[in-house]
mmCIF file of N, CA and C in Angstrom:
data_model
loop_
_atom_site.group_PDB
_atom_site.id
_atom_site.type_symbol
_atom_site.label_atom_id
_atom_site.label_comp_id
_atom_site.label_asym_id
_atom_site.label_seq_id
_atom_site.Cartn_x
_atom_site.Cartn_y
_atom_site.Cartn_z
ATOM 1 N N UNK A 13 -14.730 16.604 -16.240
ATOM 2 C CA UNK A 13 -14.711 15.281 -15.615
ATOM 3 C C UNK A 13 -13.396 14.164 -16.853
ATOM 4 N N UNK A 14 -12.945 13.167 -16.012
ATOM 5 C CA UNK A 14 -12.031 12.362 -16.278
ATOM 6 C C UNK A 14 -12.525 11.478 -16.594
ATOM 7 N N UNK A 15 -12.079 10.641 -17.403
ATOM 8 C CA UNK A 15 -12.682 9.341 -18.151
ATOM 9 C C UNK A 15 -13.142 8.293 -17.305
ATOM 10 N N UNK A 16 -12.390 7.929 -15.888
ATOM 11 C CA UNK A 16 -12.662 7.166 -15.373
ATOM 12 C C UNK A 16 -14.199 7.929 -13.972
ATOM 13 N N UNK A 17 -14.702 9.032 -14.474
ATOM 14 C CA UNK A 17 -15.862 9.395 -14.144
ATOM 15 C C UNK A 17 -17.195 9.249 -14.810
ATOM 16 N N UNK A 18 -16.665 8.994 -16.337
ATOM 17 C CA UNK A 18 -17.512 9.132 -17.369
ATOM 18 C C UNK A 18 -17.737 7.788 -17.343
ATOM 19 N N UNK A 19 -16.890 6.748 -16.936
ATOM 20 C CA UNK A 19 -16.856 5.255 -16.814
ATOM 21 C C UNK A 19 -17.886 4.840 -15.500
ATOM 22 N N UNK A 20 -18.270 4.983 -14.573
ATOM 23 C CA UNK A 20 -18.795 5.025 -13.694
ATOM 24 C C UNK A 20 -20.157 4.389 -13.487
ATOM 25 N N UNK A 21 -21.375 4.865 -14.301
ATOM 26 C CA UNK A 21 -22.584 4.941 -14.245
ATOM 27 C C UNK A 21 -22.836 3.746 -15.036
ATOM 28 N N UNK A 22 -21.730 3.273 -16.385
ATOM 29 C CA UNK A 22 -21.502 2.131 -16.848
ATOM 30 C C UNK A 22 -21.161 1.155 -16.087
ATOM 31 N N UNK A 23 -20.437 1.461 -14.659
ATOM 32 C CA UNK A 23 -19.475 0.146 -14.159
ATOM 33 C C UNK A 23 -20.737 -0.471 -13.231
ATOM 34 N N UNK A 24 -21.755 -0.007 -13.149
ATOM 35 C CA UNK A 24 -23.217 -0.426 -12.276
ATOM 36 C C UNK A 24 -24.068 -1.729 -13.361
ATOM 37 N N UNK A 25 -24.170 -0.971 -14.611
ATOM 38 C CA UNK A 25 -24.840 -1.609 -15.351
ATOM 39 C C UNK A 25 -25.024 -3.167 -15.825
ATOM 40 N N UNK A 26 -23.540 -4.277 -15.402
ATOM 41 C CA UNK A 26 -23.878 -5.665 -15.390
ATOM 42 C C UNK A 26 -24.392 -5.896 -13.411
ATOM 43 N N UNK A 27 -23.557 -5.541 -12.521
ATOM 44 C CA UNK A 27 -23.887 -5.650 -11.403
ATOM 45 C C UNK A 27 -25.162 -5.632 -11.122
ATOM 46 N N UNK A 28 -25.950 -4.412 -11.543
ATOM 47 C CA UNK A 28 -27.096 -4.400 -11.237
ATOM 48 C C UNK A 28 -28.563 -5.418 -11.788
ATOM 49 N N UNK A 29 -27.798 -5.521 -13.146
ATOM 50 C CA UNK A 29 -28.956 -6.726 -13.865
ATOM 51 C C UNK A 29 -28.452 -8.011 -13.053
ATOM 52 N N UNK A 30 -27.331 -8.169 -12.982
ATOM 53 C CA UNK A 30 -27.128 -10.008 -12.206
ATOM 54 C C UNK A 30 -28.175 -9.945 -11.351
ATOM 55 N N UNK A 31 -27.772 -8.767 -10.326
ATOM 56 C CA UNK A 31 -28.429 -9.015 -8.924
ATOM 57 C C UNK A 31 -30.411 -8.659 -9.064
ATOM 58 N N UNK A 32 -30.469 -8.471 -10.516
ATOM 59 C CA UNK A 32 -31.829 -7.988 -10.335
ATOM 60 C C UNK A 32 -32.171 -9.295 -10.836
ATOM 61 N N UNK A 33 -31.554 -10.011 -12.437
ATOM 62 C CA UNK A 33 -32.100 -11.303 -12.118
ATOM 63 C C UNK A 33 -32.246 -12.571 -11.281
ATOM 64 N N UNK A 34 -30.896 -12.648 -10.321
ATOM 65 C CA UNK A 34 -31.101 -13.308 -8.966
ATOM 66 C C UNK A 34 -32.021 -13.058 -8.623
ATOM 67 N N UNK A 35 -32.890 -11.804 -8.410
ATOM 68 C CA UNK A 35 -34.229 -11.654 -7.093
ATOM 69 C C UNK A 35 -35.028 -12.490 -8.213
ATOM 70 N N UNK A 36 -35.378 -12.127 -9.459
ATOM 71 C CA UNK A 36 -36.437 -12.745 -10.352
ATOM 72 C C UNK A 36 -36.311 -14.268 -9.982
ATOM 73 N N UNK A 37 -34.968 -14.520 -10.427
ATOM 74 C CA UNK A 37 -35.103 -16.127 -10.421
ATOM 75 C C UNK A 37 -35.537 -16.873 -9.198
ATOM 76 N N UNK A 38 -34.795 -15.907 -7.712
ATOM 77 C CA UNK A 38 -35.223 -16.733 -6.505
ATOM 78 C C UNK A 38 -36.464 -17.041 -6.456
ATOM 79 N N UNK A 39 -36.695 -15.610 -6.694
ATOM 80 C CA UNK A 39 -38.534 -15.460 -6.391
ATOM 81 C C UNK A 39 -39.343 -16.748 -7.518
ATOM 82 N N UNK A 40 -39.297 -16.839 -8.201
ATOM 83 C CA UNK A 40 -39.995 -17.876 -9.505
ATOM 84 C C UNK A 40 -39.531 -18.856 -9.280
ATOM 85 N N UNK A 41 -38.329 -19.185 -9.057
ATOM 86 C CA UNK A 41 -37.848 -20.854 -9.167
ATOM 87 C C UNK A 41 -37.687 -21.057 -7.443
ATOM 88 N N UNK A 42 -37.311 -20.887 -6.935
ATOM 89 C CA UNK A 42 -36.803 -21.276 -5.436
ATOM 90 C C UNK A 42 -38.147 -20.510 -4.334
ATOM 91 N N UNK A 43 -39.265 -19.869 -4.602
ATOM 92 C CA UNK A 43 -40.423 -19.455 -3.801
ATOM 93 C C UNK A 43 -39.206 -18.068 -2.644
ATOM 94 N N UNK A 44 -38.226 -17.575 -3.301
ATOM 95 C CA UNK A 44 -37.570 -16.572 -1.939
ATOM 96 C C UNK A 44 -37.822 -15.635 -2.312
ATOM 97 N N UNK A 45 -38.431 -14.979 -1.665
ATOM 98 C CA UNK A 45 -38.196 -13.185 -1.547
ATOM 99 C C UNK A 45 -36.842 -12.618 -1.674
ATOM 100 N N UNK A 46 -36.382 -11.622 -2.032
ATOM 101 C CA UNK A 46 -34.960 -11.208 -1.846
ATOM 102 C C UNK A 46 -35.238 -9.736 -2.016
ATOM 103 N N UNK A 47 -35.628 -8.701 -0.845
ATOM 104 C CA UNK A 47 -35.848 -7.584 -0.795
ATOM 105 C C UNK A 47 -34.502 -6.733 -0.567
ATOM 106 N N UNK A 48 -33.782 -6.780 -0.814
ATOM 107 C CA UNK A 48 -32.713 -5.497 -1.178
ATOM 108 C C UNK A 48 -32.108 -5.689 0.338
ATOM 109 N N UNK A 49 -32.459 -5.663 1.228
ATOM 110 C CA UNK A 49 -32.219 -5.427 2.548
ATOM 111 C C UNK A 49 -30.825 -6.542 3.583
ATOM 112 N N UNK A 50 -30.793 -6.130 4.354
ATOM 113 C CA UNK A 50 -29.242 -6.695 4.577
ATOM 114 C C UNK A 50 -29.702 -7.887 5.794
ATOM 115 N N UNK A 51 -30.664 -7.923 6.060
ATOM 116 C CA UNK A 51 -31.434 -9.114 6.307
ATOM 117 C C UNK A 51 -31.646 -10.192 5.856
ATOM 118 N N UNK A 52 -31.705 -9.554 4.243
ATOM 119 C CA UNK A 52 -32.206 -10.533 3.342
ATOM 120 C C UNK A 52 -30.406 -11.703 3.105
ATOM 121 N N UNK A 53 -29.712 -11.017 3.305
ATOM 122 C CA UNK A 53 -28.555 -11.861 2.949
ATOM 123 C C UNK A 53 -28.063 -13.264 3.970
ATOM 124 N N UNK A 54 -28.813 -12.976 5.354
ATOM 125 C CA UNK A 54 -28.964 -14.311 5.810
ATOM 126 C C UNK A 54 -29.549 -15.085 4.756
ATOM 127 N N UNK A 55 -30.251 -15.019 4.237
ATOM 128 C CA UNK A 55 -30.835 -16.484 3.741
ATOM 129 C C UNK A 55 -30.423 -16.654 1.991
ATOM 130 N N UNK A 56 -29.658 -15.765 1.714
ATOM 131 C CA UNK A 56 -28.381 -15.710 0.595
ATOM 132 C C UNK A 56 -27.129 -16.762 1.091
ATOM 133 N N UNK A 57 -26.768 -15.918 2.787
ATOM 134 C CA UNK A 57 -25.667 -16.908 2.683
ATOM 135 C C UNK A 57 -26.638 -18.972 3.126
ATOM 136 N N UNK A 58 -27.139 -18.726 3.541
ATOM 137 C CA UNK A 58 -27.736 -20.290 3.572
ATOM 138 C C UNK A 58 -28.223 -21.332 2.056
ATOM 139 N N UNK A 59 -28.202 -19.901 1.280
ATOM 140 C CA UNK A 59 -28.620 -20.746 -0.178
ATOM 141 C C UNK A 59 -26.900 -21.678 -0.714
ATOM 142 N N UNK A 60 -26.210 -20.720 -0.272
ATOM 143 C CA UNK A 60 -25.016 -20.649 -0.511
ATOM 144 C C UNK A 60 -24.517 -21.911 -0.388
ATOM 145 N N UNK A 61 -24.512 -22.281 1.473
ATOM 146 C CA UNK A 61 -24.006 -23.388 1.810
ATOM 147 C C UNK A 61 -24.934 -24.409 1.311
ATOM 148 N N UNK A 62 -25.973 -23.914 1.771
ATOM 149 C CA UNK A 62 -26.692 -25.440 0.484
ATOM 150 C C UNK A 62 -26.136 -26.209 -1.002
ATOM 151 N N UNK A 63 -25.747 -24.838 -1.499
ATOM 152 C CA UNK A 63 -25.460 -25.368 -2.406
ATOM 153 C C UNK A 63 -24.386 -26.228 -2.684
ATOM 154 N N UNK A 64 -23.063 -25.361 -1.550
ATOM 155 C CA UNK A 64 -21.593 -25.738 -1.297
ATOM 156 C C UNK A 64 -21.880 -27.657 -1.107
ATOM 157 N N UNK A 65 -22.844 -27.543 -0.043
ATOM 158 C CA UNK A 65 -22.653 -29.339 0.641
ATOM 159 C C UNK A 65 -23.269 -30.174 -0.598
ATOM 160 N N UNK A 66 -24.084 -29.778 -1.449
ATOM 161 C CA UNK A 66 -24.217 -30.607 -2.930
ATOM 162 C C UNK A 66 -22.750 -30.666 -3.243
ATOM 163 N N UNK A 67 -21.428 -29.787 -3.693
ATOM 164 C CA UNK A 67 -20.718 -30.355 -4.252
ATOM 165 C C UNK A 67 -20.362 -30.350 -5.364
ATOM 166 N N UNK A 68 -21.202 -29.045 -6.153
ATOM 167 C CA UNK A 68 -20.689 -29.330 -7.579
ATOM 168 C C UNK A 68 -19.295 -28.314 -7.755
ATOM 169 N N UNK A 69 -18.928 -28.332 -9.171
ATOM 170 C CA UNK A 69 -18.495 -27.964 -9.548
ATOM 171 C C UNK A 69 -18.078 -26.692 -9.725
ATOM 172 N N UNK A 70 -17.443 -26.149 -9.572
ATOM 173 C CA UNK A 70 -17.559 -24.352 -8.872
ATOM 174 C C UNK A 70 -17.894 -23.661 -9.984
ATOM 175 N N UNK A 71 -17.150 -24.167 -11.682
ATOM 176 C CA UNK A 71 -17.440 -23.646 -12.290
ATOM 177 C C UNK A 71 -19.384 -23.500 -13.051
ATOM 178 N N UNK A 72 -19.117 -24.345 -12.377
ATOM 179 C CA UNK A 72 -20.763 -24.820 -12.927
ATOM 180 C C UNK A 72 -22.473 -23.953 -12.047
ATOM 181 N N UNK A 73 -21.590 -23.678 -10.871
ATOM 182 C CA UNK A 73 -22.694 -22.291 -9.957
ATOM 183 C C UNK A 73 -21.331 -20.407 -10.055
ATOM 184 N N UNK A 74 -20.410 -21.141 -11.035
ATOM 185 C CA UNK A 74 -19.984 -19.551 -11.474
ATOM 186 C C UNK A 74 -21.333 -18.030 -11.039
ATOM 187 N N UNK A 75 -21.944 -18.605 -12.604
ATOM 188 C CA UNK A 75 -22.661 -17.082 -12.426
ATOM 189 C C UNK A 75 -23.983 -17.375 -11.511
ATOM 190 N N UNK A 76 -24.211 -18.446 -10.713
ATOM 191 C CA UNK A 76 -25.110 -18.280 -9.053
ATOM 192 C C UNK A 76 -24.302 -17.606 -8.937
ATOM 193 N N UNK A 77 -23.123 -17.426 -8.421
ATOM 194 C CA UNK A 77 -22.450 -17.294 -7.156
ATOM 195 C C UNK A 77 -22.223 -15.514 -7.655
ATOM 196 N N UNK A 78 -21.861 -15.326 -8.712
ATOM 197 C CA UNK A 78 -22.073 -14.081 -9.285
ATOM 198 C C UNK A 78 -23.148 -13.171 -8.980
ATOM 199 N N UNK A 79 -24.312 -13.760 -9.702
ATOM 200 C CA UNK A 79 -25.653 -13.298 -9.350
ATOM 201 C C UNK A 79 -25.945 -12.597 -7.708
ATOM 202 N N UNK A 80 -25.121 -13.779 -7.129
ATOM 203 C CA UNK A 80 -25.271 -13.247 -5.310
ATOM 204 C C UNK A 80 -24.578 -12.507 -4.747
ATOM 205 N N UNK A 81 -23.340 -12.262 -5.065
ATOM 206 C CA UNK A 81 -22.686 -11.294 -5.266
ATOM 207 C C UNK A 81 -22.923 -9.895 -5.380
ATOM 208 N N UNK A 82 -23.789 -10.128 -6.379
ATOM 209 C CA UNK A 82 -23.927 -8.242 -7.257
ATOM 210 C C UNK A 82 -25.423 -7.950 -6.249
ATOM 211 N N UNK A 83 -26.081 -8.973 -5.670
ATOM 212 C CA UNK A 83 -27.309 -8.916 -4.987
ATOM 213 C C UNK A 83 -26.599 -7.792 -3.632
ATOM 214 N N UNK A 84 -25.931 -8.561 -3.017
ATOM 215 C CA UNK A 84 -25.242 -7.926 -1.553
ATOM 216 C C UNK A 84 -24.437 -7.061 -1.747
ATOM 217 N N UNK A 85 -23.551 -6.704 -3.123
ATOM 218 C CA UNK A 85 -23.388 -5.237 -3.488
ATOM 219 C C UNK A 85 -24.630 -4.593 -3.531
ATOM 220 N N UNK A 86 -25.715 -4.817 -4.502
ATOM 221 C CA UNK A 86 -26.797 -3.696 -4.729
ATOM 222 C C UNK A 86 -27.592 -3.400 -2.835
ATOM 223 N N UNK A 87 -26.878 -4.263 -1.982
ATOM 224 C CA UNK A 87 -27.615 -4.317 -0.632
ATOM 225 C C UNK A 87 -27.025 -3.006 -0.204
ATOM 226 N N UNK A 88 -25.191 -3.244 0.120
ATOM 227 C CA UNK A 88 -24.588 -2.344 0.321
ATOM 228 C C UNK A 88 -24.859 -0.950 -0.503
ATOM 229 N N UNK A 89 -25.219 -1.296 -1.410
ATOM 230 C CA UNK A 89 -24.808 0.725 -2.581
ATOM 231 C C UNK A 89 -26.677 1.281 -1.963
ATOM 232 N N UNK A 90 -26.770 0.427 -1.393
ATOM 233 C CA UNK A 90 -29.009 1.005 -1.683
ATOM 234 C C UNK A 90 -28.739 1.559 -0.006
ATOM 235 N N UNK A 91 -27.899 1.084 0.432
ATOM 236 C CA UNK A 91 -28.198 1.261 2.331
ATOM 237 C C UNK A 91 -27.264 2.440 2.282
ATOM 238 N N UNK A 92 -25.967 2.813 1.650
ATOM 239 C CA UNK A 92 -24.691 3.433 2.028
ATOM 240 C C UNK A 92 -24.374 4.448 1.018
ATOM 241 N N UNK A 93 -25.538 4.389 -0.488
ATOM 242 C CA UNK A 93 -25.046 5.455 -1.322
ATOM 243 C C UNK A 93 -23.256 5.409 -1.505
ATOM 244 N N UNK A 94 -23.330 3.694 -1.888
ATOM 245 C CA UNK A 94 -21.859 3.501 -2.457
ATOM 246 C C UNK A 94 -22.359 3.451 -4.079
ATOM 247 N N UNK A 95 -21.233 3.225 -4.839
ATOM 248 C CA UNK A 95 -21.118 3.335 -6.350
ATOM 249 C C UNK A 95 -20.628 2.127 -6.594
ATOM 250 N N UNK A 96 -21.160 1.464 -7.505
ATOM 251 C CA UNK A 96 -20.006 0.230 -8.660
ATOM 252 C C UNK A 96 -18.952 0.522 -9.223
ATOM 253 N N UNK A 97 -17.751 -0.043 -8.737
ATOM 254 C CA UNK A 97 -16.711 0.355 -10.177
ATOM 255 C C UNK A 97 -16.506 -1.151 -10.466
ATOM 256 N N UNK A 98 -15.976 -0.598 -12.061
ATOM 257 C CA UNK A 98 -15.329 -1.791 -12.470
ATOM 258 C C UNK A 98 -13.991 -1.396 -13.011
ATOM 259 N N UNK A 99 -13.145 -2.628 -13.085
ATOM 260 C CA UNK A 99 -11.749 -2.509 -13.777
ATOM 261 C C UNK A 99 -11.513 -3.830 -14.930
ATOM 262 N N UNK A 100 -11.386 -4.626 -15.533
ATOM 263 C CA UNK A 100 -10.947 -5.250 -16.495
ATOM 264 C C UNK A 100 -11.535 -6.691 -16.391
ATOM 265 N N UNK A 101 -13.327 -6.860 -16.060
ATOM 266 C CA UNK A 101 -13.889 -7.305 -15.985
ATOM 267 C C UNK A 101 -14.727 -7.737 -14.760
ATOM 268 N N UNK A 102 -13.693 -7.292 -13.385
ATOM 269 C CA UNK A 102 -14.057 -7.598 -12.015
ATOM 270 C C UNK A 102 -14.836 -5.800 -11.539
ATOM 271 N N UNK A 103 -15.696 -6.568 -10.494
ATOM 272 C CA UNK A 103 -16.951 -5.431 -9.788
ATOM 273 C C UNK A 103 -16.674 -5.286 -8.362
ATOM 274 N N UNK A 104 -16.482 -3.691 -7.907
ATOM 275 C CA UNK A 104 -16.736 -3.433 -6.536
ATOM 276 C C UNK A 104 -17.127 -2.816 -6.718
ATOM 277 N N UNK A 105 -17.396 -2.423 -5.043
ATOM 278 C CA UNK A 105 -18.558 -1.632 -4.635
ATOM 279 C C UNK A 105 -17.741 -0.661 -4.054
ATOM 280 N N UNK A 106 -17.525 0.641 -4.223
ATOM 281 C CA UNK A 106 -16.842 1.775 -3.150
ATOM 282 C C UNK A 106 -17.430 2.489 -2.193
ATOM 283 N N UNK A 107 -17.511 1.982 -1.046
ATOM 284 C CA UNK A 107 -18.273 3.052 -0.299
ATOM 285 C C UNK A 107 -18.114 4.252 -0.062
ATOM 286 N N UNK A 108 -19.045 5.386 0.254
ATOM 287 C CA UNK A 108 -18.752 7.060 0.516
ATOM 288 C C UNK A 108 -17.295 6.860 1.141
ATOM 289 N N UNK A 109 -17.007 6.238 2.446
ATOM 290 C CA UNK A 109 -15.469 6.118 2.736
ATOM 291 C C UNK A 109 -13.899 6.008 2.183
ATOM 292 N N UNK A 110 -14.089 5.110 0.502
ATOM 293 C CA UNK A 110 -13.547 5.436 0.145
ATOM 294 C C UNK A 110 -13.459 3.996 -0.214
ATOM 295 N N UNK A 111 -13.541 2.860 0.866
ATOM 296 C CA UNK A 111 -13.073 1.359 0.830
ATOM 297 C C UNK A 111 -13.522 0.631 -0.596
ATOM 298 N N UNK A 112 -13.384 0.202 -0.753
ATOM 299 C CA UNK A 112 -13.549 -0.917 -1.944
ATOM 300 C C UNK A 112 -13.689 -2.374 -1.866
ATOM 301 N N UNK A 113 -14.687 -3.069 -1.788
ATOM 302 C CA UNK A 113 -15.435 -3.927 -1.110
ATOM 303 C C UNK A 113 -16.075 -4.575 -2.460
ATOM 304 N N UNK A 114 -15.303 -6.304 -2.753
ATOM 305 C CA UNK A 114 -15.535 -7.121 -3.761
ATOM 306 C C UNK A 114 -16.425 -8.360 -3.080
ATOM 307 N N UNK A 115 -17.893 -7.819 -3.224
ATOM 308 C CA UNK A 115 -18.784 -9.053 -2.969
ATOM 309 C C UNK A 115 -19.004 -9.884 -4.235
ATOM 310 N N UNK A 116 -18.649 -10.119 -5.065
ATOM 311 C CA UNK A 116 -18.661 -11.304 -6.329
ATOM 312 C C UNK A 116 -17.646 -12.199 -5.765
ATOM 313 N N UNK A 117 -16.384 -11.409 -5.192
ATOM 314 C CA UNK A 117 -15.645 -12.663 -4.640
ATOM 315 C C UNK A 117 -15.880 -13.381 -3.287
ATOM 316 N N UNK A 118 -16.207 -12.555 -2.622
ATOM 317 C CA UNK A 118 -16.827 -12.823 -1.156
ATOM 318 C C UNK A 118 -17.918 -13.948 -0.686
ATOM 319 N N UNK A 119 -18.465 -13.839 -2.184
ATOM 320 C CA UNK A 119 -19.713 -14.738 -2.569
ATOM 321 C C UNK A 119 -19.302 -16.176 -3.073
ATOM 322 N N UNK A 120 -17.948 -16.176 -3.657
ATOM 323 C CA UNK A 120 -17.060 -17.489 -4.115
ATOM 324 C C UNK A 120 -16.537 -17.670 -2.545
ATOM 325 N N UNK A 121 -15.890 -17.006 -2.311
ATOM 326 C CA UNK A 121 -15.047 -17.229 -0.577
ATOM 327 C C UNK A 121 -16.202 -18.048 0.230
ATOM 328 N N UNK A 122 -17.719 -17.542 -0.052
ATOM 329 C CA UNK A 122 -19.057 -18.345 0.741
ATOM 330 C C UNK A 122 -19.124 -20.355 0.347
ATOM 331 N N UNK A 123 -18.890 -19.777 -0.891
ATOM 332 C CA UNK A 123 -19.322 -21.252 -1.546
ATOM 333 C C UNK A 123 -17.797 -22.212 -1.303
ATOM 334 N N UNK A 124 -16.736 -21.289 -0.911
ATOM 335 C CA UNK A 124 -15.469 -22.379 -0.894
ATOM 336 C C UNK A 124 -15.796 -22.315 1.213
ATOM 337 N N UNK A 125 -16.711 -21.768 1.760
ATOM 338 C CA UNK A 125 -16.635 -21.875 3.519
ATOM 339 C C UNK A 125 -15.928 -21.452 3.573
ATOM 340 N N UNK A 126 -16.029 -20.296 3.478
ATOM 341 C CA UNK A 126 -14.750 -19.172 4.140
ATOM 342 C C UNK A 126 -15.628 -17.343 3.879
ATOM 343 N N UNK A 127 -16.107 -17.577 3.661
ATOM 344 C CA UNK A 127 -17.161 -16.679 3.622
ATOM 345 C C UNK A 127 -18.518 -15.928 3.979
ATOM 346 N N UNK A 128 -18.771 -15.032 3.903
ATOM 347 C CA UNK A 128 -20.002 -14.393 4.557
ATOM 348 C C UNK A 128 -20.820 -12.805 3.916
ATOM 349 N N UNK A 129 -21.893 -13.368 3.248
ATOM 350 C CA UNK A 129 -22.202 -11.844 2.634
ATOM 351 C C UNK A 129 -23.286 -10.884 3.549
ATOM 352 N N UNK A 130 -23.720 -11.858 4.538
ATOM 353 C CA UNK A 130 -23.970 -10.480 5.355
ATOM 354 C C UNK A 130 -23.035 -10.147 6.584
ATOM 355 N N UNK A 131 -21.925 -10.664 6.642
ATOM 356 C CA UNK A 131 -20.964 -9.927 7.680
ATOM 357 C C UNK A 131 -19.804 -9.258 6.725
ATOM 358 N N UNK A 132 -20.169 -9.090 5.490
ATOM 359 C CA UNK A 132 -19.289 -8.334 4.369
ATOM 360 C C UNK A 132 -20.342 -7.133 4.473
ATOM 361 N N UNK A 133 -21.086 -7.286 4.063
ATOM 362 C CA UNK A 133 -22.901 -5.761 4.331
ATOM 363 C C UNK A 133 -22.426 -5.203 5.432
ATOM 364 N N UNK A 134 -22.460 -6.089 6.820
ATOM 365 C CA UNK A 134 -22.568 -5.196 7.887
ATOM 366 C C UNK A 134 -20.969 -4.594 8.183
ATOM 367 N N UNK A 135 -20.272 -5.177 7.620
ATOM 368 C CA UNK A 135 -18.741 -4.473 7.494
ATOM 369 C C UNK A 135 -18.669 -3.093 6.869
ATOM 370 N N UNK A 136 -19.421 -3.384 5.919
ATOM 371 C CA UNK A 136 -18.950 -2.327 4.954
ATOM 372 C C UNK A 136 -20.249 -1.041 5.053
ATOM 373 N N UNK A 137 -21.370 -1.037 5.343
ATOM 374 C CA UNK A 137 -22.492 -0.108 6.295
ATOM 375 C C UNK A 137 -21.890 0.147 7.777
ATOM 376 N N UNK A 138 -21.084 -0.839 8.312
ATOM 377 C CA UNK A 138 -20.873 -0.286 9.470
ATOM 378 C C UNK A 138 -21.665 -0.538 10.593
ATOM 379 N N UNK A 139 -22.456 -1.387 10.532
ATOM 380 C CA UNK A 139 -23.640 -1.848 10.949
ATOM 381 C C UNK A 139 -23.091 -2.966 11.690
ATOM 382 N N UNK A 140 -24.288 -3.183 13.073
ATOM 383 C CA UNK A 140 -23.232 -4.456 14.087
ATOM 384 C C UNK A 140 -24.681 -5.080 14.076
#
């Protein structure tokens, strides 16, 4: 077993926690149910758009965006059997076909008005 294989399960610990915290926060605070389905990412994209319209500084919403990105990553993991990978504090999802996806960065792109977690999931899962 290589060192990289040994650290793989550990790579999932933080993003899985961030996703679970986001689900709980949305359920309790915003009364929005997130069920780890691809369809739920429509709601997440809309919530990010609403936050963007309020124009907070990016640093003020970084943890929220990280949570939404981790949630989208978990949707991909659950639908495809993908794995979380980590290096240098960054987290990616590696789908079984070997492609790497960066849902946390995609959440930041959504906030900037240039991305979509729903479309990222569609591309990563091969759904249309």
